[in-house]
Amino acid sequence: MLDTTPATAVTQVLTDLNTALSKADPAAAAALFETEGCWRDLASLTWNIKTMEGPDEIAAMLTAQMAQIKPRGFTITPGELAEDAGSFQQAWIDFETETGRGHGHIRIRDGKIWTLLTTLKELKGHEERKGTTRPMGAEHGVEQGRKSWAETRAEETAQLGYDVQPEVLIIGGGQGGIALGARLRQLGVPAIIIEKNERPGDSWRNRYKSLCLHDPVWYDHLPYLPFPANWPVFAPKDKIGDWLEMYTRVMELNYWSSTTATSAKYDEVKKEWQVHVTRDGKDVVLRPKQLVLATGMSAKANWPKFPGQDIFKGEQQHSSTHPGPDAYKGKKVVVIGSNNSSHDICAALWEAGADVTMVQRSSTHIVRSEPLMKHGLGSLYSEEAVAAGVTTDKADLIFASIPYRLLPSFQKPIYDTIKAEDAAFYAALAKAGFMLDWGDDGTGLFMKYLRRGSGYYIDVGASQLIIDGKIKLKSGSDVDHLTETSVVLKDGTELPADLVVYATGYGSMNGWAADLISQEVADKVGKCWGLGSDTTKDPGPWEGEQRNMWKPTAQEGLWFHGGNLHQSRHYSQFLALQLKARQVGLPTPVYGRGAVHHLK
Amino acid sequence: MLDTTPATAVTQVLTDLNTALSKADPAAAAALFETEGCWRDLASLTWNIKTMEGPDEIAAMLTAQMAQIKPRGFTITPGELAEDAGSFQQAWIDFETETGRGHGHIRIRDGKIWTLLTTLKELKGHEERKGTTRPMGAEHGVEQGRKSWAETRAEETAQLGYDVQPEVLIIGGGQGGIALGARLRQLGVPAIIIEKNERPGDSWRNRYKSLCLHDPVWYDHLPYLPFPANWPVFAPKDKIGDWLEMYTRVMELNYWSSTTATSAKYDEVKKEWQVHVTRDGKDVVLRPKQLVLATGMSAKANWPKFPGQDIFKGEQQHSSTHPGPDAYKGKKVVVIGSNNSSHDICAALWEAGADVTMVQRSSTHIVRSEPLMKHGLGSLYSEEAVAAGVTTDKADLIFASIPYRLLPSFQKPIYDTIKAEDAAFYAALAKAGFMLDWGDDGTGLFMKYLRRGSGYYIDVGASQLIIDGKIKLKSGSDVDHLTETSVVLKDGTELPADLVVYATGYGSMNGWAADLISQEVADKVGKCWGLGSDTTKDPGPWEGEQRNMWKPTAQEGLWFHGGNLHQSRHYSQFLALQLKARQVGLPTPVYGRGAVHHLK
């Protein structure tokens, strides 16, 4: 291939792909891939979030889908250049299907496709109105009895949920619900977001006062309205809260705050939900076609059970309800757990003058923020990336273009580098008794996040307090029981306590479905999150995508949405398009929905 | 010059300019300009907003300023290409002064400078923190007793204006005050904005309900946080109100709503103002160094005096307080005046079913919105301009780069084109009795705006109602008097009326200074706005810039800020930098402050 330019190599493969597809020849299309080649699709060919691994899976998918979907016109994206990346060539690509337009990314090695990403960009005839097609706002010309924008909006607000039923009900008004709500609004899908708190952003405001985002600003943008250039790298929780509140307002979302859902039931005949919600103290029955649980993959608190919790005379809190350190100056606090929340809470308590002990029950992955930003995110999400033309949209797609099967091999070298660079730091932590790990296979933080959503701390200072003994550490032993005044560990250590904080994480999101709908439906859809990697807290078999997230589940009309700001932004696009397609009755043949192997 | 590239031509002139400046030779620098050449400076060399016309004025300015300002290093902006524009070459330029960095634009004809724009971009050592220098947000590391962002912000809010005095007090919290407040915040200048209304944005919300921006979205962005791509072309007033409210919050402005200023006095010894304000019913004394009147160039209502106003039994309103048409269905309404507000109000009243008559007292310039967007703004502020790389910042500077002496010759062809294209429309209006004009010299809408801020309507539908006789028109006669039940014109026509709306425009902003400070100070600073073009409502002598706007006035520490969203965005930059320089004690030798020729 030495005499071939990247553009020629990519164009040749895309031409062959178009030919195979036009001849309805899945085998020929699959033969364009390497043996290890992967095709990742976000809702464009599979109406699912799905990775096909190897030619056989690719041929099977095409055999099932191509007649209805009619994928075609694969081409290098106009205005973009194919690149030689050393061992492979890569390019941004466009294509279309019978009902939509797609965008994606391709990597080619030795003339064969190594990775192919296809994503649904928009539905034909249902494009978002922006740029040249943005609304006029003022309707020029005059018309008797015409309503103003404010009157029209007030009428919509008064009617939706009462006289007019929403197509989609989103339960949970954090960043996930808000980002999805914004996309649905732009697509013209009537939606209501319900949120138990008083104001948008309260899910951040109500957390412990020292909380700041651990992800940097470039990773955190919401759709449509990026943070301004003066926005801090790591935004404080209240500032994010204010942003979410204002975003909800200017994006004109139908956001019902101080509202809780009490029950939901799917009517298989009418193909709609009946959801009871309590708004301002009054029961309202909503009948949406689609129900999205955006209650947070970190919101269903795991409250561990220990003997003696009933007789303990001090306070007990889950990390999600810990109010912050102000009331605990001079008090003895025991924090159970050793992940992000535990570290943040311990540090804030120490700052406020509490006597704080962290109980580390199992090993934890620690990465300091600076090297993580530099090595882990810098090439995609940083000021340097922006300067190099890697917009947030491009960064999201580049990250998405690496199939989860391959991602560990991309991630491990990053953490090997960090481990070497920060060797003295890790030695000091180990010397303090802290049990460290790098994930079962040494692939670090992102893989832990994707597999189990836990097991790490992005260090912004607490580790030094542990090294210095300012946060006391008890590691290697679990809680045995509580007495009236203390926490007693299995090794016999007794830790006197005025307050016990359970920083013990969160359960699977299908637990929300059990609470709201039924245990039967929760079991039918099964566990959310995790890749099936057969590593700690992510049991196999291999799924290749995060279970149940942003895609059809075993329960018709039930969807899960969540994750960090990056995922809320990126995946809300595909979830919104799936919901739009159903609203307008486009065919959405779902390919390869995973079987349920785990209930929680 | 045929064998010269644009880059060579521009570089040669800039090199010669640098040489002349380094030799402290104003005459040599001035000799680089054409006889008709102009140098427009926005706060970088003159610490003023000032255009020097012709080599003599340029030499005089350099003679006065160059020793202190030390302008140098003029160069084509890195990353930008000089362009051949047919009859001239042009380029973006950078330069520096002793205290600042500048940006600008140059046009060259036959090797001589035709136009030179120099603007102050930032002050050395006082750069805004954005992009790579944005704040971290989370302070990594831990520290006992540390305050959170919310606590720090709450403390600032509680102290500023009471325990801590603001450097700058901005009176008026509309788009002007808000844009300036945002810039000052980014520059670290403590400032308070006071606003009589309850909420940011109310100055828009409180206007007549059909009001939409007549300027398109690309022209209307605020600093730092552009509108998203889905924002309507012509935003409805309430939507702009919501945006301003959101912006004020997320930009962390110290915005005192429901607050009015009752008096202000300058202490020449202490060099500070003493301003009494009423906040939530309580008197607060503020002692800012700088006082900015951002009360709006369209806010000091002109309420005309006619005999019989005291006996008229119906309602009388100024356009600025007209609540909208809802209460006037079936009522007889007479609207005095024929500019934007009059047309909007008449159309909304007709839509609501009122019997409405417009009294046109003098000729009016009418342009339909579509051709105005296409011919008047399209090359700078449109989706097409954005696609062609003309960002809002560039558009602002291109517009600023044309000295006001030359602007009419750039504007007239636009309106000649529109007049020809829309000939049938204008004929129909004339046939309906409407008195049309195109400005004294046929230069159209922008020149009218810059010269007098009035005299036109951007047609979004009302003109057709006049053509069709749905809005009744009485033109060519002024009001003589009111009776108990009617308006009587000088030609004897009697117009029965339940409501009279005076859409009679606004007075000069120095009227605010008279109300707040004293008539003496108002007279000392003189008229605001207008170029001294010696055309209707813009008496000479020629000023070459808008009087008193965004630059030092005859009253130390008193500044005027206002105009449309474009001007609020663009000129707030230079006003903010002038205020910052004074806060930190940089030398700011002001060159060429205009004499006062008119009191209002």
PDB file of C-alpha atoms in Angstrom, chain A residues 207-287:
ATOM      1  CA  ARG A 207     -24.405  17.317  47.398  1.00  0.00           C
ATOM      2  CA  TYR A 208     -21.497  17.942  49.774  1.00  0.00           C
ATOM      3  CA  LYS A 209     -20.290  21.502  49.550  1.00  0.00           C
ATOM      4  CA  SER A 210     -16.725  20.877  48.370  1.00  0.00           C
ATOM      5  CA  LEU A 211     -17.873  18.916  45.322  1.00  0.00           C
ATOM      6  CA  CYS A 212     -16.472  20.054  41.995  1.00  0.00           C
ATOM      7  CA  LEU A 213     -16.615  18.225  38.702  1.00  0.00           C
ATOM      8  CA  HIS A 214     -13.724  15.800  38.410  1.00  0.00           C
ATOM      9  CA  ASP A 215     -14.037  15.935  34.631  1.00  0.00           C
ATOM     10  CA  PRO A 216     -12.739  19.035  32.839  1.00  0.00           C
ATOM     11  CA  VAL A 217     -14.879  21.595  31.035  1.00  0.00           C
ATOM     12  CA  TRP A 218     -14.098  20.342  27.525  1.00  0.00           C
ATOM     13  CA  TYR A 219     -15.602  16.984  28.484  1.00  0.00           C
ATOM     14  CA  ASP A 220     -18.706  18.477  30.082  1.00  0.00           C
ATOM     15  CA  HIS A 221     -20.481  20.634  27.490  1.00  0.00           C
ATOM     16  CA  LEU A 222     -24.233  20.186  27.117  1.00  0.00           C
ATOM     17  CA  PRO A 223     -25.742  19.929  23.620  1.00  0.00           C
ATOM     18  CA  TYR A 224     -26.286  23.154  21.637  1.00  0.00           C
ATOM     19  CA  LEU A 225     -24.938  25.574  24.224  1.00  0.00           C
ATOM     20  CA  PRO A 226     -21.280  25.050  25.095  1.00  0.00           C
ATOM     21  CA  PHE A 227     -19.778  26.601  28.197  1.00  0.00           C
ATOM     22  CA  PRO A 228     -18.076  29.939  27.504  1.00  0.00           C
ATOM     23  CA  ALA A 229     -14.288  30.270  27.270  1.00  0.00           C
ATOM     24  CA  ASN A 230     -14.084  31.671  30.795  1.00  0.00           C
ATOM     25  CA  TRP A 231     -15.797  28.629  32.350  1.00  0.00           C
ATOM     26  CA  PRO A 232     -13.591  26.977  34.991  1.00  0.00           C
ATOM     27  CA  VAL A 233     -11.791  23.758  34.161  1.00  0.00           C
ATOM     28  CA  PHE A 234     -13.437  21.934  37.085  1.00  0.00           C
ATOM     29  CA  ALA A 235     -16.743  23.633  37.761  1.00  0.00           C
ATOM     30  CA  PRO A 236     -17.953  23.845  41.371  1.00  0.00           C
ATOM     31  CA  LYS A 237     -21.250  22.035  41.955  1.00  0.00           C
ATOM     32  CA  ASP A 238     -23.335  25.159  42.556  1.00  0.00           C
ATOM     33  CA  LYS A 239     -22.073  26.774  39.387  1.00  0.00           C
ATOM     34  CA  ILE A 240     -23.047  23.683  37.395  1.00  0.00           C
ATOM     35  CA  GLY A 241     -26.383  23.806  39.195  1.00  0.00           C
ATOM     36  CA  ASP A 242     -26.942  27.383  38.037  1.00  0.00           C
ATOM     37  CA  TRP A 243     -25.946  26.499  34.497  1.00  0.00           C
ATOM     38  CA  LEU A 244     -28.395  23.588  34.373  1.00  0.00           C
ATOM     39  CA  GLU A 245     -31.169  25.791  35.706  1.00  0.00           C
ATOM     40  CA  MET A 246     -30.565  28.491  33.119  1.00  0.00           C
ATOM     41  CA  TYR A 247     -30.105  25.939  30.343  1.00  0.00           C
ATOM     42  CA  THR A 248     -33.464  24.402  31.167  1.00  0.00           C
ATOM     43  CA  ARG A 249     -35.028  27.840  30.882  1.00  0.00           C
ATOM     44  CA  VAL A 250     -33.478  29.082  27.666  1.00  0.00           C
ATOM     45  CA  MET A 251     -33.913  25.730  25.949  1.00  0.00           C
ATOM     46  CA  GLU A 252     -37.632  25.972  26.836  1.00  0.00           C
ATOM     47  CA  LEU A 253     -37.864  22.568  28.469  1.00  0.00           C
ATOM     48  CA  ASN A 254     -41.099  21.435  30.091  1.00  0.00           C
ATOM     49  CA  TYR A 255     -39.536  20.795  33.456  1.00  0.00           C
ATOM     50  CA  TRP A 256     -41.783  19.845  36.355  1.00  0.00           C
ATOM     51  CA  SER A 257     -39.790  20.392  39.509  1.00  0.00           C
ATOM     52  CA  SER A 258     -40.941  19.317  42.977  1.00  0.00           C
ATOM     53  CA  THR A 259     -42.585  16.372  41.243  1.00  0.00           C
ATOM     54  CA  THR A 260     -42.208  12.671  42.003  1.00  0.00           C
ATOM     55  CA  ALA A 261     -43.391   9.601  40.155  1.00  0.00           C
ATOM     56  CA  THR A 262     -45.269   7.192  42.382  1.00  0.00           C
ATOM     57  CA  SER A 263     -46.149   4.354  39.995  1.00  0.00           C
ATOM     58  CA  ALA A 264     -45.983   3.409  36.342  1.00  0.00           C
ATOM     59  CA  LYS A 265     -47.668   0.679  34.352  1.00  0.00           C
ATOM     60  CA  TYR A 266     -47.473  -0.164  30.661  1.00  0.00           C
ATOM     61  CA  ASP A 267     -50.670  -0.813  28.735  1.00  0.00           C
ATOM     62  CA  GLU A 268     -49.675  -3.409  26.140  1.00  0.00           C
ATOM     63  CA  VAL A 269     -52.856  -2.787  24.156  1.00  0.00           C
ATOM     64  CA  LYS A 270     -52.811   0.986  23.983  1.00  0.00           C
ATOM     65  CA  LYS A 271     -49.010   0.945  23.785  1.00  0.00           C
ATOM     66  CA  GLU A 272     -48.727   3.667  26.362  1.00  0.00           C
ATOM     67  CA  TRP A 273     -47.706   4.144  29.972  1.00  0.00           C
ATOM     68  CA  GLN A 274     -49.907   5.210  32.793  1.00  0.00           C
ATOM     69  CA  VAL A 275     -47.698   7.109  35.219  1.00  0.00           C
ATOM     70  CA  HIS A 276     -48.907   8.619  38.455  1.00  0.00           C
ATOM     71  CA  VAL A 277     -46.900  11.648  39.504  1.00  0.00           C
ATOM     72  CA  THR A 278     -47.310  13.992  42.427  1.00  0.00           C
ATOM     73  CA  ARG A 279     -46.865  17.592  41.379  1.00  0.00           C
ATOM     74  CA  ASP A 280     -47.151  20.299  43.986  1.00  0.00           C
ATOM     75  CA  GLY A 281     -48.938  17.805  46.193  1.00  0.00           C
ATOM     76  CA  LYS A 282     -51.503  16.811  43.574  1.00  0.00           C
ATOM     77  CA  ASP A 283     -51.762  13.497  41.743  1.00  0.00           C
ATOM     78  CA  VAL A 284     -51.468  13.826  37.980  1.00  0.00           C
ATOM     79  CA  VAL A 285     -51.820  10.887  35.609  1.00  0.00           C
ATOM     80  CA  LEU A 286     -49.569  11.039  32.556  1.00  0.00           C
ATOM     81  CA  ARG A 287     -49.948   8.773  29.529  1.00  0.00           C
TER      82      ARG A 287
END
